[in-house]
CSV table of C-alpha atoms and ligand atoms in Angstrom, one decimal:
chain,number,residue,atom,x,y,z
A,1,MET,CA,112.3,115.9,89.2
A,2,GLY,CA,109.0,117.1,87.9
A,3,ARG,CA,107.1,115.9,84.9
A,4,TYR,CA,110.0,115.3,82.6
A,5,PHE,CA,113.4,113.5,83.0
A,6,GLN,CA,115.1,115.9,80.5
A,7,GLU,CA,112.7,118.8,80.1
A,8,GLU,CA,114.7,120.9,77.6
A,9,ILE,CA,115.1,118.0,75.3
A,10,GLU,CA,111.7,116.4,75.7
A,11,THR,CA,109.9,119.7,75.1
A,12,ALA,CA,112.3,121.2,72.5
A,13,SER,CA,110.8,123.1,69.6
A,14,ARG,CA,110.3,121.2,66.3
A,15,GLU,CA,112.9,123.5,64.8
A,16,GLN,CA,115.4,122.4,67.4
A,17,ILE,CA,114.6,118.8,67.0
A,18,GLN,CA,115.0,119.2,63.2
A,19,GLU,CA,118.4,120.8,63.7
A,20,TRP,CA,119.6,117.9,65.9
A,21,GLN,CA,118.4,115.4,63.4
A,22,ASN,CA,120.0,117.0,60.4
A,23,LYS,CA,123.3,117.3,62.2
A,24,GLY,CA,123.2,113.8,63.7
A,25,LEU,CA,122.2,112.3,60.4
A,26,VAL,CA,125.0,114.0,58.4
A,27,ALA,CA,127.6,112.9,61.0
A,28,THR,CA,126.3,109.3,61.3
A,29,VAL,CA,126.2,108.8,57.5
A,30,LYS,CA,129.8,110.1,57.2
A,31,ASN,CA,130.9,107.9,60.1
A,32,VAL,CA,129.5,104.6,58.8
A,33,TYR,CA,130.7,105.3,55.2
A,34,ASP,CA,134.2,105.9,56.5
A,35,ASN,CA,134.3,103.2,59.1
A,36,VAL,CA,132.0,100.4,58.2
A,37,PRO,CA,132.8,98.6,54.9
A,38,TYR,CA,129.4,96.9,54.9
A,39,TYR,CA,127.7,100.3,54.8
A,40,LYS,CA,130.1,101.7,52.3
A,41,ASN,CA,129.3,98.8,50.0
A,42,LEU,CA,125.6,99.3,50.4
A,43,MET,CA,125.8,103.0,49.8
A,44,ASP,CA,128.1,102.5,46.8
A,45,LYS,CA,125.7,100.0,45.3
A,46,LYS,CA,122.9,102.6,45.6
A,47,GLY,CA,125.2,105.3,44.2
A,48,VAL,CA,124.9,107.6,47.2
A,49,LYS,CA,127.8,109.4,48.8
A,50,PRO,CA,127.9,111.0,52.3
A,51,GLU,CA,127.8,114.5,50.6
A,52,ASP,CA,124.4,113.7,49.1
A,53,ILE,CA,122.9,113.7,52.6
A,54,GLN,CA,122.5,117.2,54.0
A,55,SER,CA,119.2,116.8,56.0
A,56,THR,CA,116.4,114.4,56.9
A,57,ALA,CA,114.8,115.4,53.6
A,58,ASP,CA,117.6,113.3,52.0
A,59,LEU,CA,116.9,110.2,54.1
A,60,HIS,CA,115.0,108.5,51.3
A,61,LYS,CA,118.2,108.3,49.2
A,62,LEU,CA,119.9,106.0,51.7
A,63,PRO,CA,119.6,102.2,51.4
A,64,PHE,CA,117.5,100.2,53.9
A,65,LEU,CA,119.0,97.8,56.4
A,66,THR,CA,117.2,94.6,57.4
A,67,LYS,CA,117.6,91.8,59.9
A,68,ASP,CA,119.1,89.8,57.1
A,69,ASP,CA,121.9,92.3,56.8
A,70,LEU,CA,122.5,92.1,60.6
A,71,ARG,CA,122.7,88.3,60.3
A,72,GLU,CA,125.0,88.5,57.3
A,73,ALA,CA,127.3,90.9,59.1
A,74,TYR,CA,127.2,88.9,62.3
A,75,PRO,CA,129.0,89.2,64.6
A,76,TYR,CA,131.2,92.2,64.0
A,77,GLY,CA,130.5,93.4,60.5
A,78,LEU,CA,128.5,96.5,61.4
A,79,LEU,CA,130.6,97.7,64.3
A,80,ALA,CA,131.7,101.3,63.8
A,81,LEU,CA,134.3,101.3,66.6
A,82,PRO,CA,137.1,99.0,67.7
A,83,LEU,CA,135.9,96.3,70.2
A,84,SER,CA,138.1,98.0,72.8
A,85,ASP,CA,135.5,100.8,72.9
A,86,CYS,CA,132.6,98.5,73.4
A,87,VAL,CA,131.5,97.5,76.9
A,88,ARG,CA,128.3,95.4,76.4
A,89,ILE,CA,126.3,93.3,74.0
A,90,GLN,CA,122.6,92.4,74.1
A,91,SER,CA,120.9,90.0,71.8
A,92,THR,CA,117.5,89.2,70.4
A,93,SER,CA,115.4,86.3,71.7
A,94,GLY,CA,114.5,83.2,69.7
A,95,THR,CA,115.9,83.6,66.2
A,96,THR,CA,117.3,80.7,64.3
A,97,GLY,CA,121.0,80.1,63.7
A,98,LYS,CA,122.7,83.4,64.0
A,99,ARG,CA,121.1,85.7,66.6
A,100,VAL,CA,121.2,89.4,66.2
A,101,VAL,CA,123.9,90.9,68.5
A,102,ALA,CA,124.0,94.6,69.3
A,103,PHE,CA,127.0,96.4,70.7
A,104,TYR,CA,127.2,99.3,73.2
A,105,THR,CA,129.7,101.8,74.3
A,106,HIS,CA,129.4,103.6,77.7
A,107,HIS,CA,127.7,106.4,75.8
A,108,ASP,CA,125.3,104.0,74.0
A,109,ILE,CA,124.2,102.6,77.4
A,110,ASP,CA,123.8,106.1,78.7
A,111,ILE,CA,121.4,107.1,76.0
A,112,TRP,CA,119.5,103.9,76.3
A,113,GLU,CA,119.1,104.4,80.0
A,114,ASN,CA,118.1,108.0,79.5
A,115,SER,CA,115.4,106.7,77.1
A,116,CYS,CA,114.1,104.3,79.8
A,117,ALA,CA,114.4,107.0,82.5
A,118,ARG,CA,112.2,109.3,80.3
A,119,ALA,CA,109.7,106.5,80.1
A,120,ILE,CA,109.6,106.0,83.9
A,121,VAL,CA,109.2,109.7,84.6
A,122,ALA,CA,106.5,109.9,82.0
A,123,ALA,CA,104.7,107.2,83.9
A,124,GLY,CA,104.9,109.4,87.0
A,125,GLY,CA,108.1,107.9,88.5
A,126,THR,CA,110.4,109.8,90.9
A,127,ASN,CA,113.1,109.0,93.4
A,128,GLU,CA,110.4,108.2,95.9
A,129,ASP,CA,109.3,105.2,93.9
A,130,VAL,CA,110.0,101.5,94.2
A,131,CYS,CA,110.5,100.2,90.7
A,132,HIS,CA,109.8,96.4,90.4
A,133,VAL,CA,111.5,95.1,87.2
A,134,CYS,CA,110.3,91.7,86.1
A,135,TYR,CA,111.3,91.7,82.5
A,136,GLY,CA,114.0,89.1,81.9
A,137,TYR,CA,117.6,90.0,82.7
A,138,GLY,CA,120.5,88.7,80.5
A,139,LEU,CA,120.8,89.0,76.8
A,140,PHE,CA,117.2,90.3,76.6
A,141,THR,CA,117.1,94.0,76.8
A,142,GLY,CA,114.0,94.4,78.9
A,143,GLY,CA,115.5,93.9,82.4
A,144,PRO,CA,118.8,95.7,81.9
A,145,GLY,CA,117.1,98.7,80.1
A,146,LEU,CA,114.4,99.4,82.7
A,147,ASN,CA,116.9,98.7,85.5
A,148,GLY,CA,119.3,101.4,84.1
A,149,GLY,CA,116.5,103.8,83.6
A,150,SER,CA,115.2,103.2,87.1
A,151,HIS,CA,118.6,103.9,88.6
A,152,LYS,CA,118.8,107.2,86.6
A,153,VAL,CA,115.5,108.3,88.0
A,154,GLY,CA,116.7,107.3,91.5
A,155,CYS,CA,114.0,104.8,92.2
A,156,LEU,CA,114.7,102.0,94.6
A,157,THR,CA,115.2,99.3,91.9
A,158,LEU,CA,114.1,95.7,92.4
A,159,PRO,CA,115.9,93.6,89.8
A,160,MET,CA,113.4,90.7,90.0
A,161,SER,CA,113.8,89.3,86.5
A,162,SER,CA,110.9,87.1,85.3
A,163,GLY,CA,109.2,84.1,86.8
A,164,ASN,CA,108.5,82.8,90.3
A,165,THR,CA,105.3,84.6,90.8
A,166,ASP,CA,105.1,83.9,94.6
A,167,ARG,CA,108.4,85.6,95.1
A,168,GLN,CA,107.4,88.5,92.9
A,169,LEU,CA,104.3,89.0,95.1
A,170,GLN,CA,106.2,88.7,98.3
A,171,PHE,CA,108.7,91.4,97.3
A,172,MET,CA,105.9,93.5,95.9
A,173,THR,CA,104.0,93.5,99.2
A,174,ASP,CA,107.0,93.5,101.6
A,175,LEU,CA,108.9,96.3,99.8
A,176,GLY,CA,105.9,98.3,98.6
A,177,SER,CA,106.6,98.3,94.9
A,178,THR,CA,104.9,101.3,93.2
A,179,ILE,CA,105.9,100.9,89.6
A,180,LEU,CA,105.8,97.5,87.8
A,181,CYS,CA,107.8,96.8,84.6
A,182,CYS,CA,107.0,93.6,82.7
A,183,THR,CA,105.2,92.3,79.7
A,184,PRO,CA,101.5,93.1,79.6
A,185,SER,CA,100.6,89.4,79.7
A,186,TYR,CA,102.7,88.9,82.8
A,187,ALA,CA,101.1,92.0,84.4
A,188,ALA,CA,97.7,90.5,83.7
A,189,TYR,CA,98.8,87.2,85.2
A,190,LEU,CA,100.2,88.9,88.3
A,191,ALA,CA,96.9,90.8,88.6
A,192,GLU,CA,94.9,87.5,88.6
A,193,SER,CA,97.3,85.9,91.2
A,194,ILE,CA,96.8,89.0,93.4
A,195,HIS,CA,93.0,88.6,93.3
A,196,GLU,CA,93.2,84.8,93.8
A,197,LYS,CA,95.3,85.3,96.9
A,198,GLY,CA,93.0,88.2,98.0
A,199,ILE,CA,96.0,90.5,98.7
A,200,GLN,CA,94.8,93.5,96.8
A,201,ASP,CA,95.0,95.6,100.0
A,202,GLN,CA,98.7,95.0,100.4
A,203,ILE,CA,99.5,96.2,96.8
A,204,GLN,CA,100.8,99.8,96.5
A,205,LEU,CA,101.4,99.9,92.7
A,206,LYS,CA,100.4,103.1,91.0
A,207,ALA,CA,101.8,102.6,87.5
A,208,GLY,CA,103.0,99.9,85.1
A,209,ILE,CA,105.3,100.1,82.1
A,210,PHE,CA,104.4,97.3,79.8
A,211,GLY,CA,105.8,96.3,76.4
A,212,ALA,CA,107.9,93.8,74.3
A,213,GLU,CA,104.7,92.4,72.9
A,214,ALA,CA,101.4,93.5,71.3
A,215,TRP,CA,98.5,94.3,73.6
A,216,SER,CA,95.2,95.9,73.2
A,217,GLU,CA,93.3,98.9,74.7
A,218,GLU,CA,90.9,96.3,76.3
A,219,MET,CA,93.8,94.6,77.9
A,220,ARG,CA,95.0,97.9,79.2
A,221,HIS,CA,91.7,98.7,80.8
A,222,ASP,CA,91.5,95.2,82.3
A,223,ILE,CA,95.0,95.5,83.9
A,224,GLU,CA,94.4,99.1,85.1
A,225,GLU,CA,91.2,98.0,86.8
A,226,LYS,CA,92.5,94.9,88.4
A,227,LEU,CA,95.7,96.4,89.7
A,228,GLY,CA,94.3,99.9,90.4
A,229,ILE,CA,97.1,101.5,88.3
A,230,LYS,CA,97.7,103.4,85.1
A,231,ALA,CA,99.3,101.2,82.5
A,232,TYR,CA,101.7,102.7,80.0
A,233,ASP,CA,103.0,101.2,76.7
A,234,ILE,CA,106.7,101.1,76.0
A,235,TYR,CA,108.3,100.0,72.7
A,236,GLY,CA,111.7,99.1,71.5
A,237,LEU,CA,113.9,96.6,69.8
A,238,THR,CA,117.3,95.2,70.6
A,239,GLU,CA,118.8,96.4,67.3
A,240,ILE,CA,118.1,100.0,68.1
A,241,CYS,CA,118.9,99.8,71.8
A,242,GLY,CA,116.1,97.9,73.6
A,243,PRO,CA,113.1,99.3,75.5
A,244,GLY,CA,112.6,103.1,75.5
A,245,VAL,CA,112.9,103.8,71.8
A,246,SER,CA,109.4,105.2,72.4
A,247,PHE,CA,107.1,105.4,75.4
A,248,GLU,CA,103.7,106.6,76.5
A,249,CYS,CA,103.1,109.7,78.6
A,250,GLU,CA,100.1,110.6,80.9
A,251,ALA,CA,98.0,111.3,77.8
A,252,GLN,CA,98.2,107.7,76.8
A,253,GLU,CA,97.7,108.7,73.1
A,254,GLY,CA,100.7,107.1,71.4
A,255,MET,CA,104.3,106.7,72.3
A,256,HIS,CA,106.9,109.5,72.1
A,257,VAL,CA,109.9,108.5,70.0
A,258,ASN,CA,113.2,109.8,71.5
A,259,GLU,CA,113.8,111.9,68.4
A,260,ASP,CA,117.1,113.3,69.6
A,261,TYR,CA,118.5,109.8,69.3
A,262,PHE,CA,116.3,108.1,66.7
A,263,ILE,CA,114.7,109.3,63.5
A,264,PRO,CA,111.4,107.5,62.8
A,265,GLU,CA,110.0,107.0,59.3
A,266,ILE,CA,107.0,105.1,58.0
A,267,ILE,CA,107.3,103.4,54.6
A,268,ASN,CA,105.1,101.4,52.3
A,269,PRO,CA,106.4,97.9,53.1
A,270,GLU,CA,105.9,96.7,49.5
A,271,THR,CA,107.5,99.7,47.6
A,272,GLY,CA,109.8,101.2,50.3
A,273,GLU,CA,108.3,104.7,49.6
A,274,PRO,CA,108.1,107.0,52.6
A,275,LEU,CA,104.6,107.7,53.8
A,276,PRO,CA,103.2,110.9,55.3
A,277,ASP,CA,102.3,111.3,58.9
A,278,GLY,CA,99.1,109.6,59.8
A,279,GLU,CA,99.4,106.9,57.2
A,280,LYS,CA,99.9,103.3,58.4
A,281,GLY,CA,103.0,101.4,57.2
A,282,GLU,CA,106.3,99.9,58.3
A,283,LEU,CA,108.3,101.7,61.0
A,284,VAL,CA,111.9,102.4,60.1
A,285,PHE,CA,114.6,103.9,62.4
A,286,THR,CA,117.9,105.7,61.8
A,287,THR,CA,120.0,106.2,64.9
A,288,ILE,CA,121.8,109.5,65.2
A,289,SER,CA,123.5,109.2,68.5
A,290,LYS,CA,124.8,105.7,68.8
A,291,GLU,CA,128.5,105.0,68.6
A,292,ALA,CA,129.2,101.3,68.5
A,293,PHE,CA,126.3,100.0,66.4
A,294,PRO,CA,124.7,102.9,64.4
A,295,LEU,CA,121.9,101.7,62.2
A,296,ILE,CA,120.6,103.6,59.1
A,297,ARG,CA,117.0,103.1,57.9
A,298,TYR,CA,116.6,99.9,59.8
A,299,ARG,CA,113.3,98.2,58.9
A,300,THR,CA,111.6,97.0,62.0
A,301,LYS,CA,108.7,95.1,60.3
A,302,ASP,CA,106.4,96.7,62.9
A,303,ILE,CA,103.3,98.4,61.6
A,304,THR,CA,102.1,101.7,63.0
A,305,TYR,CA,101.7,105.4,62.0
A,306,ILE,CA,103.3,108.6,63.2
A,307,THR,CA,101.8,111.8,64.4
A,308,ARG,CA,103.7,115.1,65.1
A,309,GLU,CA,100.7,116.9,66.5
A,310,LYS,CA,101.1,118.6,69.8
A,311,CYS,CA,100.7,116.3,72.8
A,312,LYS,CA,98.8,117.3,75.9
A,313,CYS,CA,101.8,116.4,78.1
A,314,GLY,CA,103.9,119.1,76.6
A,315,ARG,CA,106.4,116.7,75.0
A,316,THR,CA,107.2,117.7,71.4
A,317,HIS,CA,108.7,114.5,70.1
A,318,ALA,CA,106.8,112.6,67.5
A,319,ARG,CA,104.5,109.8,68.6
A,320,ILE,CA,103.8,106.4,67.1
A,321,HIS,CA,100.4,104.7,67.6
A,322,ARG,CA,100.2,101.5,69.5
A,323,LEU,CA,101.8,98.8,67.4
A,324,MET,CA,99.3,97.3,64.9
A,325,GLY,CA,101.1,94.1,63.8
A,326,ARG,CA,104.1,93.1,61.8
A,327,THR,CA,104.9,92.6,58.1
A,328,ASP,CA,106.5,89.2,58.7
A,329,ASP,CA,105.4,86.0,60.4
A,330,MET,CA,107.3,86.6,63.6
A,331,LEU,CA,105.1,85.7,66.6
A,332,ILE,CA,105.7,87.1,70.0
A,333,ILE,CA,104.8,84.5,72.6
A,334,LYS,CA,105.3,85.4,76.2
A,335,GLY,CA,107.6,88.1,75.0
A,336,VAL,CA,109.8,85.7,73.1
A,337,ASN,CA,110.1,86.1,69.3
A,338,VAL,CA,109.1,82.9,67.5
A,339,PHE,CA,109.2,82.2,63.8
A,340,PRO,CA,107.1,79.3,62.5
A,341,SER,CA,110.2,78.2,60.5
A,342,GLN,CA,112.0,77.5,63.8
A,343,VAL,CA,109.2,75.1,64.8
A,344,GLU,CA,109.4,73.5,61.4
A,345,GLU,CA,113.1,73.0,61.7
A,346,VAL,CA,112.6,71.2,65.1
A,347,LEU,CA,109.9,69.0,63.7
A,348,ILE,CA,111.9,68.0,60.7
A,349,ASN,CA,115.0,67.3,62.9
A,350,GLN,CA,112.7,65.0,64.9
A,351,GLY,CA,111.8,63.1,61.8
A,352,MET,CA,108.2,64.5,61.6
A,353,PRO,CA,106.5,65.5,58.3
A,354,ALA,CA,106.2,69.2,57.8
A,355,ASN,CA,102.4,69.2,58.1
A,356,TYR,CA,101.8,71.2,61.2
A,357,GLN,CA,99.9,74.0,62.6
A,358,LEU,CA,100.6,76.4,65.5
A,359,ILE,CA,97.6,77.3,67.7
A,360,ILE,CA,98.3,80.4,69.7
A,361,ASP,CA,96.0,81.5,72.4
A,362,ARG,CA,95.9,83.7,75.5
A,363,ILE,CA,94.5,81.8,78.4
A,364,ASN,CA,94.2,83.6,81.8
A,365,ASN,CA,96.1,86.4,80.2
A,366,SER,CA,99.1,84.2,79.4
A,367,ASP,CA,100.1,83.2,75.9
A,368,THR,CA,100.0,79.5,75.0
A,369,MET,CA,101.2,77.7,72.0
A,370,GLU,CA,100.1,74.3,70.8
A,371,VAL,CA,101.9,72.5,68.0
A,372,ARG,CA,99.8,70.1,66.1
A,373,VAL,CA,101.8,67.9,63.8
A,374,GLU,CA,100.6,65.0,61.6
A,375,MET,CA,102.1,61.6,62.1
A,376,THR,CA,103.2,59.4,59.2
A,377,PRO,CA,100.9,56.4,58.6
A,378,GLU,CA,103.6,54.2,60.2
A,379,MET,CA,103.7,56.2,63.4
A,380,PHE,CA,99.9,56.2,63.5
A,381,SER,CA,99.9,52.5,64.1
A,382,ASP,CA,102.3,52.8,67.1
A,383,THR,CA,101.0,52.3,70.6
A,384,VAL,CA,99.8,55.3,72.6
A,385,SER,CA,102.9,55.2,74.8
A,386,VAL,CA,105.2,55.4,71.9
A,387,ILE,CA,103.3,58.4,70.5
A,388,GLU,CA,103.4,60.1,73.9
A,389,LYS,CA,107.1,59.5,74.2
A,390,LYS,CA,107.6,61.2,70.8
A,391,GLU,CA,105.4,64.1,71.9
A,392,LYS,CA,107.6,64.6,74.9
A,393,GLU,CA,110.8,64.5,72.8
A,394,ILE,CA,109.4,67.3,70.6
A,395,VAL,CA,108.3,69.4,73.6
A,396,SER,CA,111.9,69.3,74.9
A,397,ALA,CA,113.5,70.0,71.5
A,398,LEU,CA,111.2,73.0,71.1
A,399,LYS,CA,112.0,74.2,74.5
A,400,SER,CA,115.7,74.2,73.8
A,401,MET,CA,115.2,75.9,70.4
A,402,LEU,CA,112.7,78.6,71.5
A,403,GLY,CA,113.2,78.8,75.3
A,404,ILE,CA,109.5,78.4,75.9
A,405,TYR,CA,107.1,75.5,76.6
A,406,ALA,CA,104.8,74.5,73.8
A,407,LYS,CA,102.2,71.7,74.0
A,408,VAL,CA,102.7,69.1,71.3
A,409,LYS,CA,99.9,67.0,69.9
A,410,LEU,CA,100.5,64.3,67.2
A,411,VAL,CA,97.5,64.0,65.1
A,412,GLU,CA,96.2,61.6,62.4
A,413,PRO,CA,97.7,61.7,59.0
A,414,LYS,CA,95.9,64.2,56.7
A,415,SER,CA,93.9,65.7,59.6
A,416,ILE,CA,95.3,69.2,59.3
A,417,ALA,CA,93.3,71.1,56.7
A,418,ARG,CA,95.1,71.9,53.5
A,419,SER,CA,94.7,75.3,52.1
A,420,GLU,CA,94.4,76.4,48.5
A,421,GLY,CA,97.2,78.8,48.5
A,422,LYS,CA,99.9,79.2,51.2
A,423,ALA,CA,99.8,76.8,54.0
A,424,VAL,CA,98.0,78.2,57.1
A,425,ARG,CA,100.6,77.5,59.7
A,426,VAL,CA,99.4,79.8,62.4
A,427,ILE,CA,96.1,80.2,64.0
A,428,ASP,CA,96.3,83.0,66.4
A,429,ASN,CA,93.2,83.2,68.6
A,430,ARG,CA,94.5,86.0,70.8
A,431,LYS,CA,92.4,89.1,70.7
A,432,ILE,CA,95.1,91.8,70.5
B,1,LIG,O1,111.1,93.4,73.1
B,1,LIG,C1,112.5,95.3,73.8
B,1,LIG,C2,111.6,95.7,74.8
B,1,LIG,C3,111.7,95.2,76.1
B,1,LIG,C4,110.5,96.6,74.5
B,1,LIG,C5,110.8,95.6,77.1
B,1,LIG,C6,109.7,97.0,75.5
B,1,LIG,C7,109.8,96.5,76.8
B,1,LIG,P1,113.2,92.5,71.0
B,1,LIG,O2,113.2,91.3,71.8
B,1,LIG,O3,114.3,92.8,70.1
B,1,LIG,O4,113.1,93.8,72.0
B,1,LIG,O5,111.8,92.5,70.2
B,1,LIG,C8,111.4,93.6,69.4
B,1,LIG,O6,109.1,93.3,69.9
B,1,LIG,O7,110.1,94.8,66.8
B,1,LIG,C9,108.0,94.5,68.2
B,1,LIG,O8,107.6,93.6,67.2
B,1,LIG,C10,107.8,93.9,69.6
B,1,LIG,N1,107.5,94.9,70.6
B,1,LIG,C11,108.3,95.6,71.4
B,1,LIG,N2,107.6,96.5,72.2
B,1,LIG,C12,106.3,96.4,71.8
B,1,LIG,C13,105.1,97.1,72.1
B,1,LIG,C14,112.2,94.1,72.9
B,1,LIG,N3,105.1,98.0,73.1
B,1,LIG,C15,110.0,93.5,68.9
B,1,LIG,N4,104.0,96.7,71.5
B,1,LIG,C16,109.6,94.7,68.1
B,1,LIG,C17,104.0,95.8,70.5
B,1,LIG,C18,106.3,95.4,70.7
B,1,LIG,N5,105.1,95.1,70.1
């Protein structure tokens, strides 16, 4: 297979990429204007017609799309094809009320799996490899995406899904897994477990493809050293397809965006103005190949910058720098998206006052969340067992809302520091 999954595409000239993008953009804009009333309405409001868009230089004329639009149009309002042409949905983790649902045709799954296959080959994968996928399977895109990419490359694919570390390690040693796909925090946890059990000699891993949450260069070095592998970053979001929107190559100097499928832009999050290469801002994507759920100028809220400088690996597609945070308050805990407002909703439903704080940490390389919430003066005079019972009730309500465990601690009235301005709801002690 060589160094690339699709060499001609991945190493195409900038002129060629530009031509694909211009053509794809013009066709996509015409398609959504003609077939998706929601888009027509947005474009009409902005006074822009499909004829005004001739190339990527006209991108800035188009309206943005946000997660709120996706929620408003839920579930079918942004579909560009009849449902009979769609074969799959995926959905985002942990959002309140209406989740975001993305639709796929056979073609859409194909380009998504190509994206993941490119990532696997960029990490050194071939059909000789045993690809161990422990991202979650189901509505989350991590498992299905890497699974599909692994099939395309011809690796022996282990659809492990997440959890059950003992079983993960057993398969990893018995079947000789060589490529590990999971969140960086789970990779670090697996590395620790391997050392605790003293089974380093039985591990044959050579590479890891880690994403879905922020991680640091330090964490990369730590995982690489403990597992004896090269650790590659992979980025993506459900709305655009899932993992594989961009991926790292052997140079490990930023993630190549699959520019034949997605046009990246960086904007100033306050003004919406496009920013030049090298300047940090909010990442925005326009899809130019998707059929069922094309998105135009979708604001990811992720912060990074773009470079189009030549990469040592020979790939010509633009790169984004390791993600540098988000413009909103969404937290990613154990790969699950959590908004403080969701926690607030649970607390209020449980009859608690909205004086609370979330303490996020990374202990033994695994994310933890503690919810501290003030009791009312009446509760404060309750017995310890009544208070403990209430804590347990909140733990289980949070678990069913968020899908993850959070420790709950009821604290004295007025013991959470009040701030002058906006409430400080989140204390994130993770060093990432
Ligand atoms: O997390 C898709 C994915 C699965 C990517 C597996 C990589 C590997 P969502 O659940 O929709 O999709 O969450 C998307 O996760 O907007 C980022 O804020 C964050 N994110 C994803 N990859 C990275 C990364 C999947 N490599 C949101 N570094 C995005 C930092 C990441 N943040």
